[in-house]
mmCIF file of C-alpha atoms and ligand atoms in Angstrom:
data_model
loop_
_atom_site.group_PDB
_atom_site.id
_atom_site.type_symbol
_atom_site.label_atom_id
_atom_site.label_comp_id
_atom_site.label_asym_id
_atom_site.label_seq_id
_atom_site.Cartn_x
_atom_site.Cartn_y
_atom_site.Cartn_z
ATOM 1 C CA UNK A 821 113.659 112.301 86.235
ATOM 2 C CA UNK A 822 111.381 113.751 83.568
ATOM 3 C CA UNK A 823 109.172 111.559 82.190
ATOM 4 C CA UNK A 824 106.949 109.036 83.926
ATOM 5 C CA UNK A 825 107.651 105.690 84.873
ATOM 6 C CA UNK A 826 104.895 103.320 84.731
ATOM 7 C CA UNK A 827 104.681 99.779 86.317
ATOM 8 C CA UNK A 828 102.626 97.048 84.721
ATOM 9 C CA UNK A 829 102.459 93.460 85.741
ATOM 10 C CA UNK A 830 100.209 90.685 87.191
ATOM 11 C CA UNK A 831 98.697 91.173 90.620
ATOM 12 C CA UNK A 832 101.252 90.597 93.255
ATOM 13 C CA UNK A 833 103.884 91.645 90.729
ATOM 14 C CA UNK A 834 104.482 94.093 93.709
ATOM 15 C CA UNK A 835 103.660 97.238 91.220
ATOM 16 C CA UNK A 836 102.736 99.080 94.395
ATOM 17 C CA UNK A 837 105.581 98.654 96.780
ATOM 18 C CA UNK A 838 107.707 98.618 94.023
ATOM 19 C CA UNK A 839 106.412 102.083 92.479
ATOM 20 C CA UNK A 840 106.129 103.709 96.550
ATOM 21 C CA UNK A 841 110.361 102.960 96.986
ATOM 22 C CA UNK A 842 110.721 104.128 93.440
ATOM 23 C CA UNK A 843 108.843 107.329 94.077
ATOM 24 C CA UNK A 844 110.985 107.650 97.193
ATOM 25 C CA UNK A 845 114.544 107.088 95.899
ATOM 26 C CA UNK A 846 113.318 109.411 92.694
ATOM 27 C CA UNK A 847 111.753 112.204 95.053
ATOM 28 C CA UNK A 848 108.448 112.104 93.206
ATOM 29 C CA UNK A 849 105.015 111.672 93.496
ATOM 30 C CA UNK A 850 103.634 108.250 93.381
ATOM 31 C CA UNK A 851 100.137 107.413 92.346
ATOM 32 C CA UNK A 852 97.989 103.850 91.358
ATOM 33 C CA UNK A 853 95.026 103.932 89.397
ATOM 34 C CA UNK A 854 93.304 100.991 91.702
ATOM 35 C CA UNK A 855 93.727 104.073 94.624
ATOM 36 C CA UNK A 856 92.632 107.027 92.400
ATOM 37 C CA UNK A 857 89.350 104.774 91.197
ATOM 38 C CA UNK A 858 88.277 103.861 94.495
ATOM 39 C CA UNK A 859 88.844 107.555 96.107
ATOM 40 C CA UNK A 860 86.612 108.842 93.035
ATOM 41 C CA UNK A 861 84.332 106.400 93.095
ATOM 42 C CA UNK A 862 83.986 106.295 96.909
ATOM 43 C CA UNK A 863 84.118 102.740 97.375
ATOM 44 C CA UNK A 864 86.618 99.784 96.991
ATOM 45 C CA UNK A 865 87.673 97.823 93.232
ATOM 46 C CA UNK A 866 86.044 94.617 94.212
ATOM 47 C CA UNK A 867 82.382 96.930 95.151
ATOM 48 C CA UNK A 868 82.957 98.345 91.676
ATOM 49 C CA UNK A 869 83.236 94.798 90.792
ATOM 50 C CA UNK A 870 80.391 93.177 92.360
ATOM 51 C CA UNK A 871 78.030 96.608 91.287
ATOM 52 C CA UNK A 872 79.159 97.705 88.460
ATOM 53 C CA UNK A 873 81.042 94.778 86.805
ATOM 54 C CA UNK A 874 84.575 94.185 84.923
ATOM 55 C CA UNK A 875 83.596 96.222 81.978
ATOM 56 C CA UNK A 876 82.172 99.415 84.150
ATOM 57 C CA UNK A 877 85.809 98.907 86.110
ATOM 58 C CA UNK A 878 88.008 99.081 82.541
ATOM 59 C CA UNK A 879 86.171 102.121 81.470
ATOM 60 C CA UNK A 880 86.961 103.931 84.700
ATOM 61 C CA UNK A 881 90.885 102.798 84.331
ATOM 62 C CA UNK A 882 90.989 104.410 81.069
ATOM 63 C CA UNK A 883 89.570 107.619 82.211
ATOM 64 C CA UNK A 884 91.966 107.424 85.165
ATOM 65 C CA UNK A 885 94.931 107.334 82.236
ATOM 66 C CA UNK A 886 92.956 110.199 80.603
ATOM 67 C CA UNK A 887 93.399 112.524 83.231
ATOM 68 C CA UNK A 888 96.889 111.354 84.437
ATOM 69 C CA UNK A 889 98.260 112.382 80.570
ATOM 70 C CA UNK A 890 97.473 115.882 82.118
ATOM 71 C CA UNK A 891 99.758 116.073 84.947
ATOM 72 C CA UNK A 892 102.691 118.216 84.640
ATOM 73 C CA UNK A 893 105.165 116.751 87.019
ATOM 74 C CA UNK A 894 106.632 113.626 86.208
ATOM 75 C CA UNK A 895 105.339 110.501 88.332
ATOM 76 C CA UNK A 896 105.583 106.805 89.044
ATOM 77 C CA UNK A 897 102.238 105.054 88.343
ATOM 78 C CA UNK A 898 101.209 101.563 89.229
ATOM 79 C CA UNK A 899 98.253 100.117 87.337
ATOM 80 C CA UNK A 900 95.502 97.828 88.148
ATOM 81 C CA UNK A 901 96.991 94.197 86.422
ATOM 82 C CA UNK A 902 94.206 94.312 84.047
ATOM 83 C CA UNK A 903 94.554 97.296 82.441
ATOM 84 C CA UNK A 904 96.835 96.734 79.871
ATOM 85 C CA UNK A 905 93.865 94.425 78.401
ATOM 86 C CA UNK A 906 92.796 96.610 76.270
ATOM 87 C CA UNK A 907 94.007 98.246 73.491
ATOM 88 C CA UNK A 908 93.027 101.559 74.273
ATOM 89 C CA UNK A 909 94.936 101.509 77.761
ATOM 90 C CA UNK A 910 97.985 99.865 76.138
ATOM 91 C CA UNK A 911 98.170 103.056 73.745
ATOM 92 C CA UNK A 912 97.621 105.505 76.480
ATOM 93 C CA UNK A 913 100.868 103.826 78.202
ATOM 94 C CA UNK A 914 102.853 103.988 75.645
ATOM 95 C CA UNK A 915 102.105 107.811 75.578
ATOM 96 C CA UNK A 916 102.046 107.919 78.895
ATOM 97 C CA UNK A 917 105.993 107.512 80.468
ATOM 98 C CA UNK A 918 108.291 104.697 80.457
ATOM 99 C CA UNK A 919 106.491 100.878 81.034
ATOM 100 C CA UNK A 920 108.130 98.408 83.150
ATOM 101 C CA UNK A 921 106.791 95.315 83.101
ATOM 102 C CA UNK A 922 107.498 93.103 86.685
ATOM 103 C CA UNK A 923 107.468 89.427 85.142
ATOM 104 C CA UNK A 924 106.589 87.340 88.081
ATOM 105 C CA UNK A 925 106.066 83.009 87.947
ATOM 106 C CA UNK A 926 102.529 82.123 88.435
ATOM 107 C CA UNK A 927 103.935 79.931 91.249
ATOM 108 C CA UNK A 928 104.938 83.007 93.132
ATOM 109 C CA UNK A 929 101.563 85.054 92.531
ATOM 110 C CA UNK A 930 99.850 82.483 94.182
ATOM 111 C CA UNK A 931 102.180 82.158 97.324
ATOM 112 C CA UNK A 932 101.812 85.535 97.850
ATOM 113 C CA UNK A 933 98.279 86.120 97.082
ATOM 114 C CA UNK A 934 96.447 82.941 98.104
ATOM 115 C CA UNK A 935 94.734 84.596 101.452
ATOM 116 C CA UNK A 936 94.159 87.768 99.626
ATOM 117 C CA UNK A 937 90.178 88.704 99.517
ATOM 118 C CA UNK A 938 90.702 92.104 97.806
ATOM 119 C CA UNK A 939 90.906 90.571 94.434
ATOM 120 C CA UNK A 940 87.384 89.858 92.859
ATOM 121 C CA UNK A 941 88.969 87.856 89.556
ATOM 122 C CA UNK A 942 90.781 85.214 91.938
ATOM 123 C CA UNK A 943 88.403 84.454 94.402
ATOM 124 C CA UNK A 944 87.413 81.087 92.187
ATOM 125 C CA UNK A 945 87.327 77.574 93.294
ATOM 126 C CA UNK A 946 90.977 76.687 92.271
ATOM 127 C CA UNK A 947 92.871 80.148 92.357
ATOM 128 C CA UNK A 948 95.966 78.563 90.848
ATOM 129 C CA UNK A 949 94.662 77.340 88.046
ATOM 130 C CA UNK A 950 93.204 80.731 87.785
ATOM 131 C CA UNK A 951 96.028 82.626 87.791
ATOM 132 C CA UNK A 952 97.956 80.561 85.338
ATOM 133 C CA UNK A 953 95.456 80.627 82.733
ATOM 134 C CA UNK A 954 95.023 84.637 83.361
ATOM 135 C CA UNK A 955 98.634 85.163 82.954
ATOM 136 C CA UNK A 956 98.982 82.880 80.312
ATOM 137 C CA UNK A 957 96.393 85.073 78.169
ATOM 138 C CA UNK A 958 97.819 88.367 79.065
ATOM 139 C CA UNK A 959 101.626 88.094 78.666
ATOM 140 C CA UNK A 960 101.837 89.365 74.930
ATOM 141 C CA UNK A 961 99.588 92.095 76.216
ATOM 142 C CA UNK A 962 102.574 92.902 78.955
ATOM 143 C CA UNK A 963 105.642 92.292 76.651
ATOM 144 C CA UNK A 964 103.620 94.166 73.926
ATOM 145 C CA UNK A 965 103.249 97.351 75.424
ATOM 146 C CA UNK A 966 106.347 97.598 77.905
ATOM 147 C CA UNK A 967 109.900 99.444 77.817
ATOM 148 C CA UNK A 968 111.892 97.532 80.110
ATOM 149 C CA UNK A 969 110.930 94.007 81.639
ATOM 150 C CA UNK A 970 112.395 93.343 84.997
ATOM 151 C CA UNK A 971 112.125 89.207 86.525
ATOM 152 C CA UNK A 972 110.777 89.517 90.243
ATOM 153 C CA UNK A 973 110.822 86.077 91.464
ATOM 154 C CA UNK A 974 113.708 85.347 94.093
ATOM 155 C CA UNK A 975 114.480 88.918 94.408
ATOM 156 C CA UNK A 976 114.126 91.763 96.880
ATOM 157 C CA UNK A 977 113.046 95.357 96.790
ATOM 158 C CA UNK A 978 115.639 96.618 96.829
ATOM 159 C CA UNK A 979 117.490 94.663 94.054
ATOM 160 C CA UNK A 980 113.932 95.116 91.811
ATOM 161 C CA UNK A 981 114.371 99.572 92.373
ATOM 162 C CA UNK A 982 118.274 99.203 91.910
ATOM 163 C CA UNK A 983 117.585 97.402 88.425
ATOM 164 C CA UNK A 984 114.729 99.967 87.472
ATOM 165 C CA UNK A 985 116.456 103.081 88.556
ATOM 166 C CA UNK A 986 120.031 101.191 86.797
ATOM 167 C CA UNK A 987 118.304 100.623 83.390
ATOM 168 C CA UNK A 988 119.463 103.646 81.111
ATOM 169 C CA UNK A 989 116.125 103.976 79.473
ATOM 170 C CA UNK A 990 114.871 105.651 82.615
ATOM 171 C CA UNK A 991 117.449 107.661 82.470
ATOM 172 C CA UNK A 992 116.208 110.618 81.049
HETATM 173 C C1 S3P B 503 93.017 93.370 88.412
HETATM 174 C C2 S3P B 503 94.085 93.747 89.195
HETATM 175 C C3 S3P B 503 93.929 94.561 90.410
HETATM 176 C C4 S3P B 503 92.678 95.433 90.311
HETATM 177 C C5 S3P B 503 91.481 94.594 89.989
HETATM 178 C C6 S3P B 503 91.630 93.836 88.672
HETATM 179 C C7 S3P B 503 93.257 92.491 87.241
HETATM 180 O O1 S3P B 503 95.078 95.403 90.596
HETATM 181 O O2 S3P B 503 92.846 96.441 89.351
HETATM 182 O O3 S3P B 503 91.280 93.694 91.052
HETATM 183 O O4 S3P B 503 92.362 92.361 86.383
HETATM 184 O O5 S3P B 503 94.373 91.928 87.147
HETATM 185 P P1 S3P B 503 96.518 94.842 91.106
HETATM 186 O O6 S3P B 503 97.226 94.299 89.904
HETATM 187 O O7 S3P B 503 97.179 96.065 91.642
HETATM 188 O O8 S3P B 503 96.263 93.802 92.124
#
């Protein structure tokens, strides 16, 4: 493998335990800009959240792409599901590696993330509803910006790596 592979994808696309058995099976390092920003910053996303605000938390994913574009040994990254919001992030992506985007129902987001407290921008009133409309206005920001788009629902891990590490344009 030399050049990065980057997941995308709504929360619970399962970017992380996706992008930990890719790093595995492609003996490389793995590293997730939601970890890297709360190690800097000494405290967790939904602190930054509550302190700082949404805005404070975008800047400080775009200087986390910054100083990944550095590293000299190729990667996988997972990024926050909110990053590729901006424009800015989208183009440091693209620069970045290869982007797969995990395309996952909003049906199954909310099965798997409907206990979850760790997620400041669903902890609303009527998370489904929240999640569909939040998906709704970010999937041209996914398919804009992406490589490769793999479906999640129905399948497991293992069949989700197989199809990444499969796809010829991550290849090379
Ligand atoms: C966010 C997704 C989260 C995290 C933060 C904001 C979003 O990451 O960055 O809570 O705006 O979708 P995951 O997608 O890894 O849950």
């Amino acid at each position: 493998m030399k050049r990065n592979i980057i997941l995308t994808g709504f929360m619970g696309s399962g970017k992380t335990t996706v992008g930990i058995q890719l790093s595995y099976r492609l003996k490389c390092r793995f590293e997730d800009t939601d970890k890297i920003i709360e190690k800097e910053q000494g405290c967790t996303i939904s602190e930054i959240f509550d302190q700082k605000g949404e805005e404070a938390f975008r800047n400080l994913e775009t200087e986390c792409l910054k100083q990944l574009m550095e590293e000299k040994h190729p990667f996988v990254l997972s990024v926050g599901g909110g990053l590729v919001v901006r424009e800015k992030n989208r183009m440091l992506l693209e620069k970045l590696g290869t982007v797969v985007y995990l395309r996952i129902r909003p049906e199954t987001v909310y099965e798997r993330l409907k206990s979850d407290t760790t997620r400041p921008l669903l902890q609303s009133s009527d998370p489904f509803m929240t999640i569909k409309t939040m998906l709704a206005k970010r999937i041209s920001f996914y398919e804009g910006c992406c490589d490769i788009t793999v479906d999640v629902d129905g399948k497991n891990l293992e069949e989700i790596v197989n199809e990444i590490i499969g796809d010829e344009r991550t290849q090379y």
